PDB file of C-alpha atoms in Angstrom:
ATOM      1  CA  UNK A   1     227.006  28.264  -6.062  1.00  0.00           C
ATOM      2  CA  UNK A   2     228.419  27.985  -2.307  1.00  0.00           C
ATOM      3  CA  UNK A   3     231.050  27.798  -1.230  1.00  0.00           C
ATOM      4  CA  UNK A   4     230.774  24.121  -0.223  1.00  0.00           C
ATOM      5  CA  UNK A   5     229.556  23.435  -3.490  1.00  0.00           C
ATOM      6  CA  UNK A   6     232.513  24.549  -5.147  1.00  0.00           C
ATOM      7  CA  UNK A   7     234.564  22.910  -3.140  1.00  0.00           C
ATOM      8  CA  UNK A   8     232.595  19.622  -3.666  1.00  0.00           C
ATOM      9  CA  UNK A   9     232.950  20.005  -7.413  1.00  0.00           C
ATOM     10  CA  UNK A  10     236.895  20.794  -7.013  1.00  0.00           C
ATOM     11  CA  UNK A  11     237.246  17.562  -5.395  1.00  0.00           C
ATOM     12  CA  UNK A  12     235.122  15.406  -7.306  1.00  0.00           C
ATOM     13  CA  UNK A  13     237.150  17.391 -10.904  1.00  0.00           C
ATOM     14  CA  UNK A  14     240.500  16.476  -9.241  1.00  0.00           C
ATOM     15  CA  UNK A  15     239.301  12.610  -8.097  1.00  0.00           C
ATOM     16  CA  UNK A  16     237.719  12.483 -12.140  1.00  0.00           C
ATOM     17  CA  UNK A  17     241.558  13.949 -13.344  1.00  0.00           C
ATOM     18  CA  UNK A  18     243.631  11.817 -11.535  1.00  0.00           C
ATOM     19  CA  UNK A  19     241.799   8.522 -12.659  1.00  0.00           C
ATOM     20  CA  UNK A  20     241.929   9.685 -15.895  1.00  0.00           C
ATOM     21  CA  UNK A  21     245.718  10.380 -16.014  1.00  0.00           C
ATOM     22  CA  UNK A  22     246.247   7.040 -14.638  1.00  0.00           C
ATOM     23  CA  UNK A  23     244.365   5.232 -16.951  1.00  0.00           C
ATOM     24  CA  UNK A  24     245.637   6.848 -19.680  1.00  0.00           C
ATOM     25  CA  UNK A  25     249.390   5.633 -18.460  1.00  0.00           C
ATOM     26  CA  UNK A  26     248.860   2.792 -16.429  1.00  0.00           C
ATOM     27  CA  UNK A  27     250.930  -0.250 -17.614  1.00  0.00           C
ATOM     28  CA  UNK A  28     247.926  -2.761 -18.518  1.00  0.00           C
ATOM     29  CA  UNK A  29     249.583  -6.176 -17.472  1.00  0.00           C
ATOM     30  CA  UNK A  30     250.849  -4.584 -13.957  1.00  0.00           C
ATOM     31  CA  UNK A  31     247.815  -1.931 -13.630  1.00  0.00           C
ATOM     32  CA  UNK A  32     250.907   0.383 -12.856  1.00  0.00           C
ATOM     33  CA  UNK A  33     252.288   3.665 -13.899  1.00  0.00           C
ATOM     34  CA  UNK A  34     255.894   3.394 -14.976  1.00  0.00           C
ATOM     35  CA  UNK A  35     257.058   6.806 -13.899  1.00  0.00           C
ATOM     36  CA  UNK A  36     260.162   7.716 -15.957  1.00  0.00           C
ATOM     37  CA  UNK A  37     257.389   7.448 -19.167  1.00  0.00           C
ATOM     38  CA  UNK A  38     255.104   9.725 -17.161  1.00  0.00           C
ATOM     39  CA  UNK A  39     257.680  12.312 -16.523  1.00  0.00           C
ATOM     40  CA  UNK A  40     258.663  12.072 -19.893  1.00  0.00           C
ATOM     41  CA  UNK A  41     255.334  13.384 -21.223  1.00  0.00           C
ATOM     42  CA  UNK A  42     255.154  16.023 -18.158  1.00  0.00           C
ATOM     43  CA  UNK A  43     258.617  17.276 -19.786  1.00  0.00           C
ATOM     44  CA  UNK A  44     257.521  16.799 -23.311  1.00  0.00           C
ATOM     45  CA  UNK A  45     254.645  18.774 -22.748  1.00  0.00           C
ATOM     46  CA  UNK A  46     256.754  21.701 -21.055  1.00  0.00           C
ATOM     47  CA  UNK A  47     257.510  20.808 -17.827  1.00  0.00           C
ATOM     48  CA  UNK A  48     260.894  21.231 -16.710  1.00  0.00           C
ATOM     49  CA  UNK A  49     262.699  18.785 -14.336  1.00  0.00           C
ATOM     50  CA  UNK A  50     263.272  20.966 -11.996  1.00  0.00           C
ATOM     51  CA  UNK A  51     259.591  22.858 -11.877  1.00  0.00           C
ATOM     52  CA  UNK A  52     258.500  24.047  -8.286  1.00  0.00           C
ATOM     53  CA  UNK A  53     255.153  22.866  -8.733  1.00  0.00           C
ATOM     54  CA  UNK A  54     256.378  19.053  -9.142  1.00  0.00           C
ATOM     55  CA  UNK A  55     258.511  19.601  -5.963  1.00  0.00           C
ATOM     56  CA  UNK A  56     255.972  18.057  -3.653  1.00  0.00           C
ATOM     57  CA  UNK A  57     255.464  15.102  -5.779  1.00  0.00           C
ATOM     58  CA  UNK A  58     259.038  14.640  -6.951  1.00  0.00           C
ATOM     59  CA  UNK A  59     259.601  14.439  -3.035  1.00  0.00           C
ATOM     60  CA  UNK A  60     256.600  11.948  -2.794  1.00  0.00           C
ATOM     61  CA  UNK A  61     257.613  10.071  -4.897  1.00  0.00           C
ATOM     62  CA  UNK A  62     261.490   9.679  -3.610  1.00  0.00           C
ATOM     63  CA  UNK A  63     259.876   8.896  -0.540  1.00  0.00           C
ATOM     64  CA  UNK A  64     257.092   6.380  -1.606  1.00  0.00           C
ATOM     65  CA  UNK A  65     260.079   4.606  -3.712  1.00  0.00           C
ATOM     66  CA  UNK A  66     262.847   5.139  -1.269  1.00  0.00           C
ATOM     67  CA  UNK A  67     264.828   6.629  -4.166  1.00  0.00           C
ATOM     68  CA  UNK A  68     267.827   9.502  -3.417  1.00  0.00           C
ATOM     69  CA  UNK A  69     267.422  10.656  -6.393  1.00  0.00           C
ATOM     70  CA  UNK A  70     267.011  11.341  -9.993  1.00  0.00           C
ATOM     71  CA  UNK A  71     263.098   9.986 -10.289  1.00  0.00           C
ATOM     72  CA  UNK A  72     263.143  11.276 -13.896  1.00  0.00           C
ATOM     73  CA  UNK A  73     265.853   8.453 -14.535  1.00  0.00           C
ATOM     74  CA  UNK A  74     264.878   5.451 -12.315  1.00  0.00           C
ATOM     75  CA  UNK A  75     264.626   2.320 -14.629  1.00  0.00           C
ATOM     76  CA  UNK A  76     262.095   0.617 -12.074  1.00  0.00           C
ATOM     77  CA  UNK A  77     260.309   3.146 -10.638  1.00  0.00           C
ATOM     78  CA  UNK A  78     256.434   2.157 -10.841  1.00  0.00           C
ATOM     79  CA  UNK A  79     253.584   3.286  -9.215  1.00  0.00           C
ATOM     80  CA  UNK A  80     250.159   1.610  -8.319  1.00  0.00           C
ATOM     81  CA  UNK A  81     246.776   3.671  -8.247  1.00  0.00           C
ATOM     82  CA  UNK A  82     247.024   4.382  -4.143  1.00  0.00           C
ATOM     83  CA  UNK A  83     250.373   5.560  -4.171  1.00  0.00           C
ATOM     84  CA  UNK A  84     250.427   7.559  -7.469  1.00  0.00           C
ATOM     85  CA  UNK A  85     247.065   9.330  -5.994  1.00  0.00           C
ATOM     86  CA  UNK A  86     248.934  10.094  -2.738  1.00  0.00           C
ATOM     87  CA  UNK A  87     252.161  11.316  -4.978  1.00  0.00           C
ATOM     88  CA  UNK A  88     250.475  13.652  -7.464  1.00  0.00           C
ATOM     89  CA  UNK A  89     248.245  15.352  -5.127  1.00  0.00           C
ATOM     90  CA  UNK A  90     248.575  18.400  -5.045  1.00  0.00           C
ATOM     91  CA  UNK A  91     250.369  18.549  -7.804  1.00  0.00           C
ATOM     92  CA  UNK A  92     247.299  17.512  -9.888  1.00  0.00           C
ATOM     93  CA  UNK A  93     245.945  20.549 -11.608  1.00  0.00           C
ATOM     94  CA  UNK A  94     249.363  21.518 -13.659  1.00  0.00           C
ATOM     95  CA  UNK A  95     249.762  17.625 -14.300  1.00  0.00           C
ATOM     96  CA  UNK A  96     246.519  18.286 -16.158  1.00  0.00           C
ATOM     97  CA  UNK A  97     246.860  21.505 -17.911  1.00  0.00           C
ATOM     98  CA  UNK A  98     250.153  20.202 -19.227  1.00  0.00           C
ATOM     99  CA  UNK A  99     248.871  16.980 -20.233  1.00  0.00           C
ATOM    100  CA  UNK A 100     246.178  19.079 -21.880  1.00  0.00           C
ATOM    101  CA  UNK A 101     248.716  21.110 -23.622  1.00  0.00           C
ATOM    102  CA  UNK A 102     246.750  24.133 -21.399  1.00  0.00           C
ATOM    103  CA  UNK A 103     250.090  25.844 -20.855  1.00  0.00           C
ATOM    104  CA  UNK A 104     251.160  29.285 -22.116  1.00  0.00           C
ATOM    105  CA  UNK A 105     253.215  27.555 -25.005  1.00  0.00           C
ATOM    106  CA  UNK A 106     250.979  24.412 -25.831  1.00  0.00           C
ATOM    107  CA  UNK A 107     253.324  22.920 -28.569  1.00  0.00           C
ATOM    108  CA  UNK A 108     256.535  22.655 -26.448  1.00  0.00           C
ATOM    109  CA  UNK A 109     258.241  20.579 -28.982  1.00  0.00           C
ATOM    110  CA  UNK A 110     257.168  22.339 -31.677  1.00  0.00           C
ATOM    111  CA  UNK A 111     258.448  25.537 -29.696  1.00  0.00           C
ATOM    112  CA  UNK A 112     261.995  24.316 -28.706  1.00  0.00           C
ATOM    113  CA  UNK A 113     262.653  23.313 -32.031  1.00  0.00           C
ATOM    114  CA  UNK A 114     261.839  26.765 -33.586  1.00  0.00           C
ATOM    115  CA  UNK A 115     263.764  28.388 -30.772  1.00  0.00           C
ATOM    116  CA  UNK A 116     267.016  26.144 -31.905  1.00  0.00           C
ATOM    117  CA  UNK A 117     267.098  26.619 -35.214  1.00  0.00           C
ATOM    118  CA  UNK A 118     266.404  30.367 -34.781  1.00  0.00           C
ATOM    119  CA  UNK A 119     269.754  30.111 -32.462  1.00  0.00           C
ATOM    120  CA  UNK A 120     271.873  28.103 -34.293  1.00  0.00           C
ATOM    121  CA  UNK A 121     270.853  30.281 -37.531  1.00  0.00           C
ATOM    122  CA  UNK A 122     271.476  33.109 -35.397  1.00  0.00           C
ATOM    123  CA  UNK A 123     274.572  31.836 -33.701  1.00  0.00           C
ATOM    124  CA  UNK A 124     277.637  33.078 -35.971  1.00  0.00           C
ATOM    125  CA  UNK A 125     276.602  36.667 -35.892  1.00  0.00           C
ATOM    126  CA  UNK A 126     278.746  38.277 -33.419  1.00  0.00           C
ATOM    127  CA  UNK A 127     278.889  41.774 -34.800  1.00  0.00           C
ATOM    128  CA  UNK A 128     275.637  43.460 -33.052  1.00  0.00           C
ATOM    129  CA  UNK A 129     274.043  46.499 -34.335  1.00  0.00           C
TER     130      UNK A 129
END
């Protein structure tokens, strides 16, 4: 395969992802995303707030929505198809893969709550050894 090939085929994956990520969220009656939902699975599925790799769109987003701030918590904060394309971006491929549950820890609810109770059964030992 060439190079241009490959390329081709990265495009055309990423083009295929990002409609089907906004389908799959899109608000039917307003053919928007409603972004605080869409975060909410990104974070669900074990993306923290404050991931690097969301930085560009987090930023893209403040910027398409002329928000400060706290995107995560916006009660209005919708997206159409053109500007949630230009927001996501780059950001596309570990959109996916979490979405996917294609992250090193697939079940991240699952795993957090395992991780609690192991803590909180864990927590009144203060001895050592």
């Amino acid at each position: 395969m060439t190079i241009g090939r490959s390329l081709s085929h990265d495009i055309n994956y990423r083009a295929h992802l990002l409609e089907t990520i906004f389908d799959l969220y899109r608000d039917e009656q307003t053919n928007k995303i409603y972004i605080p939902r869409f975060f909410k699975e990104l974070v669900d599925a074990g993306i923290r707030k404050d991931d690097p790799r969301l930085g560009e769109m987090i930023k893209q987003v403040r910027e398409a929505e002329h928000v400060d701030q706290g995107v995560f918590d916006q009660e209005h904060l919708f997206l159409d198809k053109e500007a949630f394309s230009k927001c996501v971006g780059s950001s596309i491929g570990v959109i996916g893969k979490a979405l996917k549950k294609q992250l090193v820890i697939p079940d991240w609810p699952t795993f957090t709550s395992v991780m609690t109770e192991l803590y909180e059964g864990c927590r009144g030992y203060t001895q050592g050894q």
